[in-house]
């Protein structure tokens, strides 16, 4: 039996966008293979292939059957695995491409947002023992009826982590950015790259709008303690390590500012604090699959109660339908974003919230909503104030 250590290397769509890039990925895999590790590679569809497939489906139908969508979308990754395997073969290396169903990547739940049930590690180990470089299609699996499923957009990260967890390997996610930053470098060019983060901080960041890594994959990595590394696909600059401890030095109280745009704020006016009605509103929204974020409830005046919540702006139509049916008095606030400041040490360091409140008031920046978790504070702020607040927070917290 081959007792080598192993690693799962995941390459996203931009890293395998054309044959030349696929060849470059093959060279990087070979370098790792030469160092004696067992290698499983998980890849996404080439470039913007998945978007193209969705457009194609929408030309046929505006509401395509989700089982058929999975059948269609899973083809994208299948193209990449075969080409990458061919590239490795052409360079004289043993490689084999495998689809989700070939490794018994079992999923449960709904089509297009399936969840991972289990993976047959023996199938992978058999090929690794025979010294193959194993290349697995990300994003796809099969359900208990044998239908092809997909894990939701960006799901290849989750595929890679799930395979790493099954094999007891670490997982390296290669992408087109150099790692995880204090703030999205597209928003703030002097953002600093973070060397070490905890699972909890990374999960908070990914869930609150940082786009480098899919939140579900971080959750899974945390659960199974899979060491994660996020780096540039050329692997010539140091990326970000994600582990249980994160950065052990008590440096800044804030490690990151994440921004989630396209938020819809909904304000509903009620004449009484009718708990049953409020419950009914959220049950009906839930039935329509509307994901609710920050909820607050205030007594506005003697006879007016305000129930507010946020959701993503693509839910605008369905929210108004639900609220109209209940004959409620409501309004929408649009063009707002959620700005979150995140940091592990907020758990033990007091005063971060008050500092942010002070900054907002000193700079006359209004916020519509605020919510907190143990390691983050989020404010819903008008889009026209985002650039300003980002600049101020970066300065204040030395990000
Ligand atoms: N190809 C899929 C997508 O574009 C999965 C992935 O890239 O992670 O969403
Ligand atoms: Mg991705």
Coordinates of C-alpha atoms and ligand atoms in Angstrom, one line a residue:
X1 CA 0.0 0.0 0.0
X2 CA 1.1 3.5 -0.9
X3 CA 1.6 5.4 2.4
X4 CA 2.4 8.7 0.9
X5 CA 0.9 11.9 2.2
X6 CA -1.5 13.4 -0.1
X7 CA -3.1 16.7 -1.1
X8 CA -6.2 17.8 -3.0
X9 CA -5.4 20.6 -5.4
X10 CA -8.4 22.6 -6.7
X11 CA -8.2 24.8 -9.7
X12 CA -11.1 27.1 -10.5
X13 CA -12.5 28.1 -13.9
X14 CA -10.2 31.0 -14.6
X15 CA -7.1 28.7 -14.0
X16 CA -8.3 26.2 -16.7
X17 CA -9.9 28.7 -19.1
X18 CA -8.0 27.5 -22.2
X19 CA -5.7 24.7 -23.4
X20 CA -2.6 26.7 -22.6
X21 CA -3.8 27.2 -19.1
X22 CA -4.7 23.6 -18.7
X23 CA -1.2 22.7 -19.8
X24 CA 0.2 25.1 -17.2
X25 CA -1.9 23.5 -14.5
X26 CA -0.6 20.1 -15.6
X27 CA 3.0 21.3 -15.2
X28 CA 2.2 22.6 -11.6
X29 CA 0.6 19.2 -10.8
X30 CA 3.7 17.4 -12.0
X31 CA 5.9 19.5 -9.8
X32 CA 3.9 18.5 -6.8
X33 CA 3.8 14.8 -7.9
X34 CA 7.6 14.8 -8.2
X35 CA 7.8 15.8 -4.6
X36 CA 6.4 12.4 -3.7
X37 CA 2.9 13.4 -2.7
X38 CA -0.3 11.6 -3.7
X39 CA -2.3 14.0 -5.8
X40 CA -6.0 14.4 -6.3
X41 CA -7.0 17.4 -8.5
X42 CA -10.5 18.8 -8.5
X43 CA -11.3 21.2 -11.3
X44 CA -14.2 23.5 -12.3
X45 CA -15.6 24.1 -15.8
X46 CA -13.3 26.0 -18.2
X47 CA -13.7 29.8 -17.8
X48 CA -17.3 31.0 -18.0
X49 CA -18.6 27.6 -19.3
X50 CA -21.2 27.2 -16.6
X51 CA -22.7 30.7 -17.3
X52 CA -22.8 29.8 -21.0
X53 CA -24.7 26.6 -20.3
X54 CA -27.2 28.4 -18.1
X55 CA -27.7 31.0 -21.0
X56 CA -28.2 28.1 -23.4
X57 CA -30.9 26.5 -21.2
X58 CA -32.7 29.9 -20.8
X59 CA -32.9 30.1 -24.6
X60 CA -34.9 26.9 -24.5
X61 CA -36.9 27.6 -21.4
X62 CA -37.3 30.3 -18.8
X63 CA -38.0 27.8 -16.1
X64 CA -36.0 24.7 -17.0
X65 CA -36.5 21.4 -15.1
X66 CA -33.8 21.3 -12.4
X67 CA -32.9 17.7 -12.9
X68 CA -32.2 18.5 -16.6
X69 CA -30.2 21.6 -15.5
X70 CA -27.9 19.3 -13.4
X71 CA -27.5 17.0 -16.4
X72 CA -26.5 20.0 -18.5
X73 CA -24.3 21.9 -16.0
X74 CA -22.3 18.8 -15.0
X75 CA -21.0 18.6 -18.5
X76 CA -18.8 21.6 -18.0
X77 CA -16.5 20.0 -15.4
X78 CA -16.4 16.8 -17.5
X79 CA -14.7 18.6 -20.3
X80 CA -12.0 20.0 -18.0
X81 CA -11.1 16.6 -16.3
X82 CA -10.6 14.8 -19.6
X83 CA -8.4 17.6 -21.1
X84 CA -6.3 17.9 -18.0
X85 CA -5.8 14.1 -17.9
X86 CA -4.8 14.2 -21.6
X87 CA -2.3 17.0 -20.8
X88 CA -0.7 14.9 -18.1
X89 CA -0.6 11.8 -20.3
X90 CA 1.0 13.8 -23.0
X91 CA 3.7 14.9 -20.6
X92 CA 4.3 11.2 -19.7
X93 CA 2.4 10.9 -16.4
X94 CA -0.2 8.4 -15.4
X95 CA -3.5 10.3 -14.8
X96 CA -7.2 9.3 -14.8
X97 CA -10.2 11.5 -14.9
X98 CA -13.3 10.6 -12.8
X99 CA -16.8 12.0 -12.7
X100 CA -18.8 12.4 -9.5
X101 CA -20.8 9.2 -10.0
X102 CA -17.6 7.2 -10.7
X103 CA -16.3 8.0 -7.2
X104 CA -19.7 7.5 -5.7
X105 CA -20.0 11.2 -4.7
X106 CA -23.4 10.8 -3.1
X107 CA -25.5 13.8 -2.5
X108 CA -28.9 14.6 -0.9
X109 CA -31.4 17.5 -1.0
X110 CA -32.5 19.4 -4.1
X111 CA -31.2 19.5 -7.6
X112 CA -28.9 22.5 -8.3
X113 CA -28.2 22.9 -4.5
X114 CA -27.4 19.4 -3.4
X115 CA -25.5 18.6 -0.3
X116 CA -22.7 16.1 0.2
X117 CA -23.6 12.8 1.7
X118 CA -20.5 10.6 1.3
X119 CA -17.7 9.7 -1.1
X120 CA -16.2 6.3 -1.8
X121 CA -12.6 6.9 -0.8
X122 CA -11.6 3.3 -1.7
X123 CA -12.1 4.1 -5.3
X124 CA -9.7 7.1 -5.1
X125 CA -7.2 5.2 -3.0
X126 CA -7.1 2.3 -5.5
X127 CA -5.9 4.7 -8.2
X128 CA -3.6 6.6 -5.9
X129 CA -2.0 3.3 -4.9
X130 CA -1.4 2.5 -8.5
X131 CA 0.4 5.8 -8.7
X132 CA -2.2 7.7 -10.8
X133 CA -2.7 11.4 -10.6
X134 CA -6.5 11.4 -10.0
X135 CA -8.5 14.1 -11.5
X136 CA -12.1 14.6 -10.3
X137 CA -14.9 16.7 -11.7
X138 CA -15.9 19.3 -9.1
X139 CA -19.5 20.5 -8.5
X140 CA -21.2 17.3 -9.3
X141 CA -22.5 14.1 -7.6
X142 CA -25.4 11.6 -7.8
X143 CA -28.4 11.3 -5.6
X144 CA -29.9 8.1 -4.2
X145 CA -32.0 7.6 -7.4
X146 CA -28.8 7.7 -9.5
X147 CA -29.6 11.1 -11.0
X148 CA -26.7 13.5 -11.6
X149 CA -26.8 16.5 -9.2
X150 CA -24.8 19.7 -8.7
X151 CA -23.8 21.4 -5.5
X152 CA -24.8 25.0 -6.4
X153 CA -22.7 27.8 -7.9
X154 CA -19.1 27.7 -6.8
X155 CA -19.6 24.2 -5.5
X156 CA -16.2 22.8 -6.7
X157 CA -14.6 24.2 -3.6
X158 CA -16.9 22.0 -1.5
X159 CA -16.2 19.0 -3.7
X160 CA -12.4 19.5 -3.1
X161 CA -12.8 19.8 0.6
X162 CA -15.2 16.8 0.8
X163 CA -12.6 14.7 -1.0
X164 CA -9.8 15.9 1.2
X165 CA -11.9 15.1 4.3
X166 CA -12.6 11.6 3.0
X167 CA -8.9 10.9 2.4
X168 CA -7.5 12.7 5.4
X169 CA -5.6 15.1 3.0
X170 CA -5.1 18.8 3.1
X171 CA -6.8 21.0 0.5
X172 CA -5.3 23.8 -1.6
X173 CA -7.6 26.1 -3.5
X174 CA -5.9 27.8 -6.4
X175 CA -7.6 30.8 -7.9
X176 CA -6.9 34.1 -9.7
X177 CA -6.3 36.1 -6.6
X178 CA -3.2 35.9 -4.3
X179 CA -5.2 34.8 -1.2
X180 CA -7.6 36.3 1.2
X181 CA -7.3 40.0 1.9
X182 CA -8.2 42.4 4.7
X183 CA -10.7 43.8 2.1
X184 CA -11.5 43.0 -1.5
X185 CA -8.5 44.4 -3.5
X186 CA -10.8 45.4 -6.3
X187 CA -12.4 47.9 -3.8
X188 CA -9.3 49.0 -2.1
X189 CA -6.0 48.6 -3.9
X190 CA -3.8 48.7 -0.9
X191 CA -5.6 45.9 0.8
X192 CA -3.2 43.5 2.7
X193 CA -3.1 39.8 2.1
X194 CA -3.7 37.7 5.3
X195 CA -1.2 34.9 5.9
X196 CA -3.3 33.0 8.5
X197 CA -7.0 32.9 9.3
X198 CA -9.2 30.8 11.5
X199 CA -12.0 28.7 10.0
X200 CA -14.5 30.8 11.9
X201 CA -13.2 34.1 10.6
X202 CA -13.0 32.8 7.0
X203 CA -16.5 31.4 7.2
X204 CA -17.8 34.7 8.5
X205 CA -16.0 36.5 5.7
X206 CA -17.2 34.2 3.0
X207 CA -20.8 34.3 4.3
X208 CA -20.7 38.1 4.6
X209 CA -19.6 38.8 1.0
X210 CA -15.9 38.0 0.5
X211 CA -15.9 36.1 -2.8
X212 CA -12.6 34.2 -2.8
X213 CA -14.0 31.0 -1.3
X214 CA -17.3 29.3 -1.1
X215 CA -18.8 29.4 2.5
X216 CA -20.0 25.8 2.4
X217 CA -16.5 24.5 1.7
X218 CA -15.1 26.4 4.7
X219 CA -17.8 25.0 6.9
X220 CA -17.0 21.5 5.8
X221 CA -13.3 22.1 6.3
X222 CA -13.9 23.3 9.8
X223 CA -16.1 20.4 10.7
X224 CA -13.5 17.8 9.5
X225 CA -10.4 20.0 10.4
X226 CA -9.1 19.9 6.8
X227 CA -6.2 22.3 6.6
X228 CA -7.0 24.8 3.8
X229 CA -4.7 27.0 1.7
X230 CA -6.0 29.6 -0.7
X231 CA -3.4 30.9 -3.2
X232 CA -2.8 32.2 -6.7
X233 CA -2.8 29.5 -9.3
X234 CA 0.9 30.0 -10.2
X235 CA 1.7 29.3 -6.6
X236 CA 4.7 31.7 -6.7
X237 CA 3.4 34.0 -4.0
X238 CA 2.4 32.9 -0.5
X239 CA -1.3 32.6 0.0
X240 CA -3.6 32.3 3.0
X241 CA -3.6 29.4 5.4
X242 CA -6.8 28.6 7.1
X243 CA -6.8 26.5 10.3
X244 CA -8.4 26.2 13.7
X245 CA -6.3 28.8 15.4
X246 CA -5.8 31.4 12.6
X247 CA -3.3 34.1 13.5
X248 CA -2.1 33.3 17.0
X249 CA -0.7 36.8 17.5
X250 CA -3.2 39.2 19.0
X251 CA -2.6 41.8 16.4
X252 CA -5.6 43.8 15.2
X253 CA -9.1 43.5 16.6
X254 CA -10.4 43.5 13.1
X255 CA -9.0 41.3 10.4
X256 CA -11.4 42.0 7.5
X257 CA -14.1 44.2 6.1
X258 CA -16.5 42.4 3.8
X259 CA -19.1 44.0 1.7
X260 CA -22.3 42.4 0.4
X261 CA -24.0 44.4 -2.3
X262 CA -27.5 44.2 -3.9
X263 CA -29.3 44.2 -0.6
X264 CA -33.0 44.9 -0.2
X265 CA -34.3 46.4 3.0
X266 CA -37.9 45.9 3.7
X267 CA -39.9 47.9 6.3
X268 CA -43.3 46.8 7.3
X269 CA -45.6 49.0 9.4
X270 CA -48.0 47.3 11.7
X271 CA -50.6 48.9 14.0
X272 CA -50.2 46.4 16.8
X273 CA -47.4 44.1 17.8
X274 CA -49.2 41.2 16.3
X275 CA -46.9 38.2 17.0
X276 CA -49.0 35.8 15.0
X277 CA -49.0 38.0 12.0
X278 CA -45.3 38.6 12.2
X279 CA -44.8 34.8 12.4
X280 CA -47.1 34.4 9.4
X281 CA -45.0 36.8 7.3
X282 CA -41.8 34.9 7.9
X283 CA -43.3 31.5 7.4
X284 CA -44.8 32.6 4.0
X285 CA -41.5 34.1 2.9
X286 CA -39.7 31.0 4.0
X287 CA -42.1 28.9 2.0
X288 CA -41.1 30.9 -1.1
X289 CA -37.5 30.2 -0.3
X290 CA -36.7 33.9 0.5
X291 CA -33.6 33.9 2.6
X292 CA -34.0 36.5 5.4
X293 CA -31.0 38.2 6.9
X294 CA -31.1 40.9 9.6
X295 CA -34.5 41.2 11.3
X296 CA -35.5 44.0 13.7
X297 CA -38.6 45.1 15.3
X298 CA -39.2 48.6 16.8
X299 CA -42.0 50.4 18.4
X300 CA -42.1 53.5 16.2
X301 CA -44.8 55.6 17.9
X302 CA -47.7 55.0 20.2
X303 CA -49.6 53.0 17.6
X304 CA -47.0 52.1 15.0
X305 CA -44.7 49.1 15.0
X306 CA -42.0 48.6 12.4
X307 CA -40.7 45.2 11.4
X308 CA -37.7 45.4 9.1
X309 CA -35.6 42.7 7.4
X310 CA -33.0 42.4 4.7
X311 CA -32.8 40.0 1.9
X312 CA -31.0 40.0 -1.5
X313 CA -32.5 42.3 -4.1
X314 CA -33.3 39.5 -6.5
X315 CA -36.1 38.6 -4.1
X316 CA -37.9 41.9 -4.5
X317 CA -40.7 40.6 -6.7
X318 CA -41.5 37.6 -4.6
X319 CA -41.4 39.6 -1.4
X320 CA -43.9 42.1 -2.7
X321 CA -46.2 39.4 -3.8
X322 CA -46.2 37.8 -0.4
X323 CA -46.7 41.1 1.5
X324 CA -49.4 42.3 -1.0
X325 CA -51.3 39.0 -0.3
X326 CA -51.2 39.7 3.4
X327 CA -52.4 43.3 2.6
X328 CA -49.6 44.9 4.6
X329 CA -48.3 48.4 4.5
X330 CA -44.6 48.3 3.6
X331 CA -41.8 50.0 1.7
X332 CA -38.5 49.0 0.1
X333 CA -35.1 50.6 0.6
X334 CA -32.8 49.7 -2.3
X335 CA -29.3 50.5 -3.3
X336 CA -27.9 49.5 0.0
X337 CA -25.1 47.1 1.0
X338 CA -24.1 45.3 4.1
X339 CA -20.7 46.3 5.4
X340 CA -19.3 43.9 8.0
X341 CA -16.2 44.2 10.2
X342 CA -14.9 40.9 11.2
X343 CA -12.2 39.7 13.7
X344 CA -11.6 36.7 15.9
X345 CA -10.4 38.9 18.8
X346 CA -13.6 40.8 18.9
X347 CA -14.8 38.0 21.1
X348 CA -12.4 39.1 23.9
X349 CA -11.8 42.8 23.0
X350 CA -14.5 45.2 23.9
X351 CA -15.3 48.4 22.2
X352 CA -15.1 47.6 18.5
X353 CA -18.8 48.3 18.1
X354 CA -18.6 51.6 19.8
X355 CA -15.6 52.6 17.7
X356 CA -17.6 51.9 14.6
X357 CA -20.6 53.8 15.8
X358 CA -18.4 56.7 16.6
X359 CA -16.8 56.7 13.1
X360 CA -20.2 56.6 11.5
X361 CA -21.6 59.5 13.5
X362 CA -18.4 61.6 13.1
X363 CA -18.5 61.2 9.4
X364 CA -22.3 61.7 9.1
X365 CA -22.8 58.2 7.6
X366 CA -26.3 56.9 8.4
X367 CA -27.0 53.2 8.7
X368 CA -30.4 51.5 8.3
X369 CA -29.8 48.3 10.2
X370 CA -27.1 46.8 12.4
X371 CA -26.5 43.2 13.6
X372 CA -23.8 41.4 15.4
X373 CA -22.3 38.0 15.9
X374 CA -19.6 37.0 18.3
X375 CA -16.9 38.0 15.8
X376 CA -18.5 40.5 13.5
X377 CA -20.7 43.6 13.3
X378 CA -22.7 44.4 10.1
X379 CA -24.2 47.7 9.1
X380 CA -26.6 48.2 6.2
X381 CA -25.5 51.4 4.5
X382 CA -26.4 53.3 1.4
X383 CA -24.3 52.4 -1.6
X384 CA -23.1 55.9 -2.2
X385 CA -21.4 55.8 1.2
X386 CA -19.6 52.6 0.8
X387 CA -16.4 53.9 -0.7
X388 CA -16.2 56.5 2.0
X389 CA -16.7 54.1 4.9
X390 CA -14.3 51.6 3.5
X391 CA -11.5 54.2 3.4
X392 CA -12.3 55.3 7.0
X393 CA -12.4 51.7 8.4
X394 CA -9.2 50.8 6.7
X395 CA -7.5 53.7 8.4
X396 CA -9.1 53.3 11.8
X397 CA -8.4 49.6 12.1
X398 CA -5.1 49.6 10.2
X399 CA -6.3 47.0 7.6
Ligands
LIG1 N1 -18.6 25.5 -12.5 C1 -19.4 25.7 -11.4 C2 -19.8 27.2 -11.3 O1 -19.3 28.0 -12.1 C3 -18.8 25.2 -10.1 C4 -17.5 25.9 -9.7 O2 -16.9 26.6 -10.5 O3 -17.2 25.9 -8.5 O4 -20.5 27.6 -10.5
LIG2 MG1 -15.1 29.3 -7.4

